[in-house]
Amino acid sequence: MSDGITRRDALGRVVRGTVLLGLGSTAGFLINKAEGQVVWQVDTSRCVNSRLGEAGAEVCMLCTTQCVVAQSAVRAINSFRDCGRCYVCPAYYNIRSAVDERGLPSEKLCPRDAIRRTPIGFVDPEDPANNFYEYVIEEEKCDGCGLCVKACREPLGLGSIVLKVRHNLCVDCNRCAISIACPHDALFQHKVADALEPTLARQPQP
Amino acid sequence: MTSRAPRSVRLLAAAVLAGVLSGAHVAAQAIQYERPVQVAPQQETIGGGYVTPDVQRPRPREYWLQVADVGLLAVAMALAVWFVIERRSRAWTLTLTAASLAYFGFYRQGCICPIGSIQNVAVALTDSTYSIPMVVTAVFFMPLVVALFVGRAFCGSVCPLGAMQELVVLKPIQVPRRLDNALGLLKYVYLALAIGLAIRPEIARDFVICRFDPFVGFFRREGFAHMMAIGAGFLVLGTVVGRPYCRYLCPYGGLLSWCSRLATRGVTITPAKELDCGLCAKACPYGAIDRMRAVRKECLYCARCYASCPCEATPGVAV
Amino acid sequence: MGSMHYRRLPNVRRDGPDSRFATALRGLAVDRRDRIYAVGDAEVKIFDRDGRLQRRWPTSRPGCSVAVDEYDRVYVGETGQLEIFDATGRLADVWRHASRLGRVTAIDFAGGDVLVGDANDRAIRRYDEHGSFMNDIGKNNRMQGFLIPNGVIEFAVDRAGVIQAANPGKHRIERYTLDDRLLGHIGRFDGVDPAGFPGCCNPTNLAVDVRGRIYVTEKADPRVKVYNDDGTLVAVVASEGFDPNCKNMDIAVDSRGRVYVTDPVRLDILAFETEGAAS
Ligand code: SF4
Ligand code: SF4
Ligand code: SF4
Ligand code: SF4
Ligand code: SF4
């Protein structure tokens, strides 16, 4: 009886050792493969709201409806160095609305009024058309509906506004819920440094 | 009875392997995003002292904080083991449960989660282009290794999903053993399904464990209505059937219970002390005490049995 | 407007691989004998009025704009330089200036001078016929140049020697004298009324005919229109037939009023004519 117990114990030890070794080497394999932190990000060159050559396409709102965060973690950003800083920005104004007495469209495009417009540079008080304007997206208000992104897309705008996962809001789902829904496979995990680039395009896999 | 689960696990594992071998990986195609010409005015041409602001690019949570989370996970498991095995204290265990729920659940929003990481690990093992951060590897393996030695300490008072259900147990009924065992197999089916769906080619990949996590909506205090309803359903059911998700569905619970079969230590109904009164078996809401012995693979480290034991409560009674 | 209607003619023909552009089609011009000059890829192609390829020759860099003077010399604007060919395609001269000729997107002539639009610096340069620089036009303002978020400077000189320059960011066509005096402007923003210029920056390109009418193209959505010198809309030449992604469609008008417009996406040259005109 006592012999039997010892044998069982020994057997248990061997089995446990084997499993431990297995777990350890799997973990070792994964750690060896690890490339640091990765985060989800929208690929500008794939998202139908921002990619080139899609002037006719409808706006896609899945980024705002599919995210697990109620006010989507995907929001619009304006990549300032690419912005034309236009007087009549089609992402700020609804350019199809009637013109008011200032000669500008009477309605704004953003349903949440999340875009701020300010004249910059040497401001000409007489002629507002004679100015550059800065368009800043107010992060707290935006919900990533993509309307302004589509309006800014080439050739109407310069494509400076794009949808981006905001990493301070994103809960970093194991599998981003939007990536499952996105009809254009625009969401992938990227290394943090790449994911912070405003106009990220997915690099070819080696 | 007890050997049934592992055999089915082996069968399912074979099925999953077949799935791996048949899944073709689609190479992601690169599309360049280039404007025809760079025409936007820059700050030099705008003039007037204008400085182009930085693009809003918020960083993700600092990496060292994530490492700290792994540390906290280890500490919490160590405490769980100590409270249950050494102190045999239900009160301390309960305190730790509440603390874990508050931190890992509501503060970290359920996202230090070995359950979901099953899928990441599965993909990382099968897709050469996919890798997981070290933190995820650690979170996935630590509870398993602990289970290998002392059983499911993670489930007891660390896992926020478990804690959520632990705190709603009111009037648990004893599920008939056969039914309990049969339902327990569901988690292996779920495990196989989740792995099978996760290791599909990149764009077809689906992480069902995360998508159908019943409690994460509560942790985030927002979520899809149907998942909130399912979560609420589990909690209501959990008042009478102890920890239904853990016992019948949790795929990680499946792995843990498998590992814990090899554990040498754990919750023990001490033969030297016991009175064979059976109070502990009645106290266990999870049906983990079978014929007066705690079954390691089922035991969820809640320490209710110790709390119910007249020998523990009043040391003088023990002979 | 209203009385004039345009109809679309067959595209300037692209039969045969030689007459086809492969990657880019940017500049368009018509000479005094109504031959059509197109630049793109790194080549000049000349078509007759029926769309037959007459001649073609390579340029050293991809061309952005083209113009033909009264001696049939062909000026091709490129990045960083201007190449001048004689009528047979022999290179006669190259004007290089990295900062003044950054990206030449328009060329025209006025009383022996050569006017060149530099899109990089958002200004028009005035050179004498030998290539020595005289003065800038349109740069002496608060914006230090034209507002061209669309990326091209476009202008044309009318018969009176006035420069009609597109200032798309302001939705205007501005008039300048050769010595850089702003005479005034026509045009305004309007996203609904076809008489106004829609979008963020229109018109993008323009041409002037012998009667002083101004032909403009717009991007998003592509449209071609004609204005009188006083800014009243004469006709919408075309609002369809172009790829919707078109931007900066160059335009040219021949002596008989036929309008040619490039489609830089499909790499076509579209032709339009008034109803009833004898082709
Ligand atoms: S779901 Fe995809 S295509 Fe749609 S807005 Fe998001 S990234 Fe763009
Ligand atoms: S449309 Fe885009 S590029 Fe143009 S001003 Fe607006 S934000 Fe800037
Ligand atoms: S994405 Fe939608 S909500 Fe956000 S700024 Fe643009 S229009 Fe507004
Ligand atoms: S990973 Fe999750 S939180 Fe982040 S954008 Fe995707 S769905 Fe939203
Ligand atoms: S069984 Fe799963 S859900 Fe339950 S406590 Fe354990 S790991 Fe958490």
mmCIF file of C-alpha atoms in Angstrom, chain C:
data_model
loop_
_atom_site.group_PDB
_atom_site.id
_atom_site.type_symbol
_atom_site.label_atom_id
_atom_site.label_comp_id
_atom_site.label_asym_id
_atom_site.label_seq_id
_atom_site.Cartn_x
_atom_site.Cartn_y
_atom_site.Cartn_z
ATOM 1 C CA MET C 1 -27.021 80.993 -69.574
ATOM 2 C CA GLY C 2 -29.328 78.537 -71.161
ATOM 3 C CA SER C 3 -29.097 79.233 -74.833
ATOM 4 C CA MET C 4 -25.832 77.418 -75.351
ATOM 5 C CA HIS C 5 -25.571 73.672 -75.248
ATOM 6 C CA TYR C 6 -22.578 71.489 -75.674
ATOM 7 C CA ARG C 7 -22.441 67.963 -76.906
ATOM 8 C CA ARG C 8 -19.732 65.460 -76.353
ATOM 9 C CA LEU C 9 -17.598 64.366 -79.291
ATOM 10 C CA PRO C 10 -15.638 61.142 -79.429
ATOM 11 C CA ASN C 11 -12.524 61.264 -77.246
ATOM 12 C CA VAL C 12 -9.363 62.399 -78.926
ATOM 13 C CA ARG C 13 -8.412 59.063 -80.296
ATOM 14 C CA ARG C 14 -6.157 56.704 -78.552
ATOM 15 C CA ASP C 15 -5.915 53.973 -81.153
ATOM 16 C CA GLY C 16 -2.566 52.311 -81.258
ATOM 17 C CA PRO C 17 -0.215 52.075 -78.313
ATOM 18 C CA ASP C 18 1.692 55.199 -79.361
ATOM 19 C CA SER C 19 -1.212 57.555 -78.944
ATOM 20 C CA ARG C 20 -2.019 56.273 -75.487
ATOM 21 C CA PHE C 21 -0.752 57.591 -72.175
ATOM 22 C CA ALA C 22 0.325 54.909 -69.769
ATOM 23 C CA THR C 23 0.644 56.465 -66.331
ATOM 24 C CA ALA C 24 -0.116 60.170 -66.393
ATOM 25 C CA LEU C 25 -1.741 62.841 -68.513
ATOM 26 C CA ARG C 26 -1.351 66.346 -67.156
ATOM 27 C CA GLY C 27 -1.099 69.187 -69.655
ATOM 28 C CA LEU C 28 -3.115 70.140 -72.696
ATOM 29 C CA ALA C 29 -2.808 72.934 -75.257
ATOM 30 C CA VAL C 30 -4.070 73.870 -78.700
ATOM 31 C CA ASP C 31 -1.945 75.746 -81.215
ATOM 32 C CA ARG C 32 -3.109 78.388 -83.708
ATOM 33 C CA ARG C 33 -3.751 75.675 -86.322
ATOM 34 C CA ASP C 34 -5.969 73.816 -83.819
ATOM 35 C CA ARG C 35 -3.642 70.913 -83.284
ATOM 36 C CA ILE C 36 -3.838 69.345 -79.847
ATOM 37 C CA TYR C 37 -0.743 69.011 -77.670
ATOM 38 C CA ALA C 38 -0.816 66.723 -74.671
ATOM 39 C CA VAL C 39 1.906 65.974 -72.134
ATOM 40 C CA GLY C 40 2.055 63.170 -69.665
ATOM 41 C CA ASP C 41 4.235 60.174 -68.864
ATOM 42 C CA ALA C 42 7.481 61.731 -70.152
ATOM 43 C CA GLU C 43 6.286 62.538 -73.595
ATOM 44 C CA VAL C 44 4.702 65.185 -75.803
ATOM 45 C CA LYS C 45 2.027 63.956 -78.189
ATOM 46 C CA ILE C 46 0.488 66.026 -80.963
ATOM 47 C CA PHE C 47 -2.883 65.151 -82.449
ATOM 48 C CA ASP C 48 -4.664 66.786 -85.367
ATOM 49 C CA ARG C 49 -8.223 68.041 -85.027
ATOM 50 C CA ASP C 50 -9.559 64.593 -85.944
ATOM 51 C CA GLY C 51 -7.578 62.984 -83.173
ATOM 52 C CA ARG C 52 -4.889 61.390 -85.316
ATOM 53 C CA LEU C 53 -1.475 61.206 -83.701
ATOM 54 C CA GLN C 54 0.831 63.488 -85.676
ATOM 55 C CA ARG C 55 4.027 63.438 -83.796
ATOM 56 C CA ARG C 56 5.456 62.522 -80.412
ATOM 57 C CA TRP C 57 8.761 62.956 -78.645
ATOM 58 C CA PRO C 58 10.143 62.329 -75.206
ATOM 59 C CA THR C 59 10.765 64.942 -72.535
ATOM 60 C CA SER C 60 13.471 64.577 -69.936
ATOM 61 C CA ARG C 61 11.024 64.634 -67.035
ATOM 62 C CA PRO C 62 7.280 63.987 -66.844
ATOM 63 C CA GLY C 63 5.500 67.064 -68.137
ATOM 64 C CA CYS C 64 2.965 68.981 -66.062
ATOM 65 C CA SER C 65 1.936 71.606 -68.591
ATOM 66 C CA VAL C 66 2.389 72.523 -72.213
ATOM 67 C CA ALA C 67 2.004 75.642 -74.376
ATOM 68 C CA VAL C 68 2.751 76.528 -77.981
ATOM 69 C CA ASP C 69 3.847 79.991 -79.010
ATOM 70 C CA GLU C 70 3.235 81.771 -82.299
ATOM 71 C CA TYR C 71 6.426 80.332 -83.811
ATOM 72 C CA ASP C 72 5.224 76.788 -83.015
ATOM 73 C CA ARG C 73 7.790 76.355 -80.312
ATOM 74 C CA VAL C 74 6.565 73.900 -77.685
ATOM 75 C CA TYR C 75 7.108 74.766 -74.030
ATOM 76 C CA VAL C 76 6.829 71.888 -71.596
ATOM 77 C CA GLY C 77 6.651 72.634 -67.883
ATOM 78 C CA GLU C 78 8.167 70.026 -65.592
ATOM 79 C CA THR C 79 9.450 69.795 -62.047
ATOM 80 C CA GLY C 80 12.349 72.179 -61.658
ATOM 81 C CA GLN C 81 12.596 73.129 -65.319
ATOM 82 C CA LEU C 82 10.987 74.262 -68.527
ATOM 83 C CA GLU C 83 11.931 72.573 -71.779
ATOM 84 C CA ILE C 84 11.510 74.359 -75.110
ATOM 85 C CA PHE C 85 11.297 72.340 -78.313
ATOM 86 C CA ASP C 86 11.039 73.493 -81.893
ATOM 87 C CA ALA C 87 8.132 72.337 -84.046
ATOM 88 C CA THR C 88 9.914 69.143 -84.992
ATOM 89 C CA GLY C 89 10.585 68.134 -81.422
ATOM 90 C CA ARG C 90 14.233 69.127 -81.259
ATOM 91 C CA LEU C 91 15.196 70.462 -77.858
ATOM 92 C CA ALA C 92 15.947 74.165 -78.317
ATOM 93 C CA ASP C 93 16.440 75.351 -74.759
ATOM 94 C CA VAL C 94 16.026 74.385 -71.110
ATOM 95 C CA TRP C 95 15.320 76.881 -68.367
ATOM 96 C CA ARG C 96 16.254 75.494 -65.002
ATOM 97 C CA HIS C 97 15.667 77.103 -61.678
ATOM 98 C CA ALA C 98 14.981 74.951 -58.668
ATOM 99 C CA SER C 99 13.195 77.604 -56.646
ATOM 100 C CA ARG C 100 11.469 79.667 -59.359
ATOM 101 C CA LEU C 101 10.445 76.729 -61.510
ATOM 102 C CA GLY C 102 9.666 74.263 -58.735
ATOM 103 C CA ARG C 103 6.735 72.606 -60.447
ATOM 104 C CA VAL C 104 5.519 74.286 -63.609
ATOM 105 C CA THR C 105 1.800 73.678 -64.026
ATOM 106 C CA ALA C 106 0.862 76.438 -66.490
ATOM 107 C CA ILE C 107 2.528 78.387 -69.273
ATOM 108 C CA ASP C 108 1.268 81.234 -71.440
ATOM 109 C CA PHE C 109 2.613 84.128 -73.486
ATOM 110 C CA ALA C 110 1.997 87.853 -73.405
ATOM 111 C CA GLY C 111 3.611 90.350 -75.751
ATOM 112 C CA GLY C 112 6.804 88.384 -76.188
ATOM 113 C CA ASP C 113 7.094 87.460 -72.506
ATOM 114 C CA VAL C 114 6.705 83.982 -71.160
ATOM 115 C CA LEU C 115 4.542 83.484 -68.057
ATOM 116 C CA VAL C 116 5.078 80.396 -65.993
ATOM 117 C CA GLY C 117 3.062 79.142 -63.038
ATOM 118 C CA ASP C 118 5.097 77.595 -60.215
ATOM 119 C CA ALA C 119 2.812 75.490 -58.035
ATOM 120 C CA ASN C 120 5.465 74.895 -55.393
ATOM 121 C CA ASP C 121 5.769 78.584 -54.604
ATOM 122 C CA ARG C 122 2.144 79.397 -55.539
ATOM 123 C CA ALA C 123 3.114 82.229 -57.884
ATOM 124 C CA ILE C 124 3.270 83.180 -61.562
ATOM 125 C CA ARG C 125 6.741 84.097 -62.909
ATOM 126 C CA ARG C 126 7.301 86.464 -65.773
ATOM 127 C CA TYR C 127 10.286 85.806 -68.007
ATOM 128 C CA ASP C 128 11.382 87.565 -71.184
ATOM 129 C CA GLU C 129 11.682 85.484 -74.328
ATOM 130 C CA HIS C 130 15.324 84.676 -73.627
ATOM 131 C CA GLY C 131 14.572 83.249 -70.261
ATOM 132 C CA SER C 132 15.673 86.010 -67.931
ATOM 133 C CA PHE C 133 13.408 86.490 -64.969
ATOM 134 C CA MET C 134 11.436 89.747 -64.760
ATOM 135 C CA ASN C 135 8.911 89.662 -61.944
ATOM 136 C CA ASP C 136 6.499 87.569 -59.891
ATOM 137 C CA ILE C 137 2.759 87.887 -60.252
ATOM 138 C CA GLY C 138 0.226 87.148 -57.547
ATOM 139 C CA LYS C 139 2.746 86.732 -54.782
ATOM 140 C CA ASN C 140 2.517 90.145 -53.240
ATOM 141 C CA ASN C 141 -0.350 89.512 -50.839
ATOM 142 C CA ARG C 142 -0.986 88.362 -47.333
ATOM 143 C CA MET C 143 -1.050 84.736 -48.390
ATOM 144 C CA GLN C 144 2.234 85.128 -50.275
ATOM 145 C CA GLY C 145 0.729 83.610 -53.365
ATOM 146 C CA PHE C 146 -2.309 81.892 -54.731
ATOM 147 C CA LEU C 147 -4.312 79.515 -52.574
ATOM 148 C CA ILE C 148 -4.043 76.200 -54.338
ATOM 149 C CA PRO C 149 -4.867 73.275 -52.073
ATOM 150 C CA ASN C 150 -5.514 71.365 -55.288
ATOM 151 C CA GLY C 151 -1.839 71.686 -56.140
ATOM 152 C CA VAL C 152 -1.763 73.470 -59.491
ATOM 153 C CA ILE C 153 -1.428 77.094 -60.565
ATOM 154 C CA GLU C 154 -3.516 77.809 -63.636
ATOM 155 C CA PHE C 155 -3.913 80.938 -65.661
ATOM 156 C CA ALA C 156 -4.402 82.141 -69.205
ATOM 157 C CA VAL C 157 -3.688 85.443 -70.896
ATOM 158 C CA ASP C 158 -6.623 86.962 -72.751
ATOM 159 C CA ARG C 159 -6.461 89.032 -75.925
ATOM 160 C CA ALA C 160 -6.154 92.246 -73.984
ATOM 161 C CA GLY C 161 -3.032 90.943 -72.285
ATOM 162 C CA VAL C 162 -4.712 90.489 -68.887
ATOM 163 C CA ILE C 163 -3.761 87.455 -66.864
ATOM 164 C CA GLN C 164 -6.845 85.469 -65.798
ATOM 165 C CA ALA C 165 -5.596 83.334 -62.945
ATOM 166 C CA ALA C 166 -7.519 80.724 -61.010
ATOM 167 C CA ASN C 167 -7.379 81.180 -57.260
ATOM 168 C CA PRO C 168 -9.247 78.033 -56.269
ATOM 169 C CA GLY C 169 -8.856 78.397 -52.509
ATOM 170 C CA LYS C 170 -10.810 81.643 -52.730
ATOM 171 C CA HIS C 171 -13.229 80.327 -55.366
ATOM 172 C CA ARG C 172 -12.253 83.203 -57.628
ATOM 173 C CA ILE C 173 -10.692 84.007 -60.938
ATOM 174 C CA GLU C 174 -8.359 86.950 -60.412
ATOM 175 C CA ARG C 175 -7.170 89.409 -63.042
ATOM 176 C CA TYR C 176 -3.609 90.650 -62.992
ATOM 177 C CA THR C 177 -1.617 92.914 -65.229
ATOM 178 C CA LEU C 178 1.815 91.803 -66.342
ATOM 179 C CA ASP C 179 3.400 94.038 -63.725
ATOM 180 C CA ASP C 180 1.526 92.320 -60.896
ATOM 181 C CA ARG C 181 -1.374 94.691 -60.339
ATOM 182 C CA LEU C 182 -4.607 93.023 -59.200
ATOM 183 C CA LEU C 183 -7.429 94.359 -61.372
ATOM 184 C CA GLY C 184 -10.278 92.507 -59.754
ATOM 185 C CA HIS C 185 -11.883 89.137 -59.648
ATOM 186 C CA ILE C 186 -14.965 87.170 -60.644
ATOM 187 C CA GLY C 187 -16.539 84.120 -59.051
ATOM 188 C CA ARG C 188 -17.783 83.092 -55.633
ATOM 189 C CA PHE C 189 -18.414 79.979 -53.637
ATOM 190 C CA ASP C 190 -21.716 78.187 -54.121
ATOM 191 C CA GLY C 191 -22.283 74.501 -53.627
ATOM 192 C CA VAL C 192 -25.780 74.484 -55.075
ATOM 193 C CA ASP C 193 -25.990 77.092 -57.830
ATOM 194 C CA PRO C 194 -23.930 76.030 -60.879
ATOM 195 C CA ALA C 195 -22.936 79.672 -61.390
ATOM 196 C CA GLY C 196 -20.756 79.464 -58.265
ATOM 197 C CA PHE C 197 -17.701 77.353 -57.647
ATOM 198 C CA PRO C 198 -18.367 74.393 -55.311
ATOM 199 C CA GLY C 199 -16.072 72.325 -53.128
ATOM 200 C CA CYS C 200 -13.007 73.353 -51.209
ATOM 201 C CA CYS C 201 -11.045 74.785 -54.102
ATOM 202 C CA ASN C 202 -12.353 75.506 -57.532
ATOM 203 C CA PRO C 203 -11.925 76.241 -60.391
ATOM 204 C CA THR C 204 -8.803 74.179 -60.792
ATOM 205 C CA ASN C 205 -7.949 74.857 -64.425
ATOM 206 C CA LEU C 206 -8.902 77.435 -66.970
ATOM 207 C CA ALA C 207 -8.552 78.525 -70.585
ATOM 208 C CA VAL C 208 -9.575 81.655 -72.457
ATOM 209 C CA ASP C 209 -10.913 81.731 -76.007
ATOM 210 C CA VAL C 210 -10.512 84.403 -78.684
ATOM 211 C CA ARG C 211 -13.707 86.129 -77.578
ATOM 212 C CA GLY C 212 -12.487 86.421 -74.033
ATOM 213 C CA ARG C 213 -14.750 83.747 -72.593
ATOM 214 C CA ILE C 214 -13.304 81.820 -69.688
ATOM 215 C CA TYR C 215 -13.512 78.028 -69.695
ATOM 216 C CA VAL C 216 -12.998 76.376 -66.331
ATOM 217 C CA THR C 217 -12.859 72.864 -64.928
ATOM 218 C CA GLU C 218 -13.846 71.861 -61.429
ATOM 219 C CA LYS C 219 -13.012 68.866 -59.331
ATOM 220 C CA ALA C 220 -15.299 66.866 -57.034
ATOM 221 C CA ASP C 221 -17.556 66.634 -58.818
ATOM 222 C CA PRO C 222 -15.867 67.035 -62.183
ATOM 223 C CA ARG C 223 -17.520 69.730 -64.248
ATOM 224 C CA VAL C 224 -16.632 72.020 -67.147
ATOM 225 C CA LYS C 225 -18.186 75.490 -67.451
ATOM 226 C CA VAL C 226 -17.928 78.652 -69.550
ATOM 227 C CA TYR C 227 -18.130 82.180 -68.142
ATOM 228 C CA ASN C 228 -18.340 85.536 -69.807
ATOM 229 C CA ASP C 229 -15.632 88.022 -69.077
ATOM 230 C CA ASP C 230 -17.967 89.733 -66.588
ATOM 231 C CA GLY C 231 -18.407 86.554 -64.598
ATOM 232 C CA THR C 232 -21.833 85.451 -65.802
ATOM 233 C CA LEU C 233 -22.206 81.775 -66.482
ATOM 234 C CA VAL C 234 -22.666 81.041 -70.189
ATOM 235 C CA ALA C 235 -23.033 77.299 -70.137
ATOM 236 C CA VAL C 236 -22.194 74.104 -68.333
ATOM 237 C CA VAL C 237 -20.172 72.275 -70.948
ATOM 238 C CA ALA C 238 -20.196 68.921 -69.194
ATOM 239 C CA SER C 239 -20.844 67.521 -65.768
ATOM 240 C CA GLU C 240 -20.494 63.862 -66.578
ATOM 241 C CA GLY C 241 -18.305 61.584 -68.587
ATOM 242 C CA PHE C 242 -15.342 61.990 -66.258
ATOM 243 C CA ASP C 243 -14.035 59.659 -63.613
ATOM 244 C CA PRO C 244 -15.336 60.999 -60.273
ATOM 245 C CA ASN C 245 -11.814 60.897 -58.830
ATOM 246 C CA CYS C 246 -10.598 63.409 -61.408
ATOM 247 C CA LYS C 247 -8.719 66.416 -60.151
ATOM 248 C CA ASN C 248 -6.973 69.201 -62.052
ATOM 249 C CA MET C 249 -8.373 68.381 -65.457
ATOM 250 C CA ASP C 250 -6.491 70.578 -67.891
ATOM 251 C CA ILE C 251 -8.558 72.392 -70.476
ATOM 252 C CA ALA C 252 -7.918 73.989 -73.884
ATOM 253 C CA VAL C 253 -10.151 75.692 -76.440
ATOM 254 C CA ASP C 254 -9.460 75.854 -80.155
ATOM 255 C CA SER C 255 -10.149 78.737 -82.521
ATOM 256 C CA ARG C 256 -13.538 77.303 -83.522
ATOM 257 C CA GLY C 257 -14.749 76.931 -79.966
ATOM 258 C CA ARG C 258 -14.143 73.244 -79.516
ATOM 259 C CA VAL C 259 -13.286 72.387 -75.893
ATOM 260 C CA TYR C 260 -10.776 69.711 -74.916
ATOM 261 C CA VAL C 261 -10.502 68.445 -71.369
ATOM 262 C CA THR C 262 -8.193 65.807 -69.907
ATOM 263 C CA ASP C 263 -9.395 63.010 -67.686
ATOM 264 C CA PRO C 264 -6.254 62.406 -65.643
ATOM 265 C CA VAL C 265 -7.625 59.210 -64.102
ATOM 266 C CA ARG C 266 -8.749 57.408 -67.219
ATOM 267 C CA LEU C 267 -5.982 59.136 -69.203
ATOM 268 C CA ASP C 268 -8.391 60.310 -71.880
ATOM 269 C CA ILE C 269 -8.887 63.589 -73.681
ATOM 270 C CA LEU C 270 -12.555 64.464 -73.951
ATOM 271 C CA ALA C 271 -13.861 66.850 -76.597
ATOM 272 C CA PHE C 272 -16.995 69.016 -76.548
ATOM 273 C CA GLU C 273 -18.603 71.286 -79.095
ATOM 274 C CA THR C 274 -21.604 73.583 -79.120
ATOM 275 C CA GLU C 275 -24.779 72.164 -80.603
ATOM 276 C CA GLY C 276 -24.986 72.984 -84.266
ATOM 277 C CA ALA C 277 -21.332 73.848 -84.741
ATOM 278 C CA ALA C 278 -19.920 72.466 -87.952
ATOM 279 C CA SER C 279 -17.263 69.951 -87.035
#
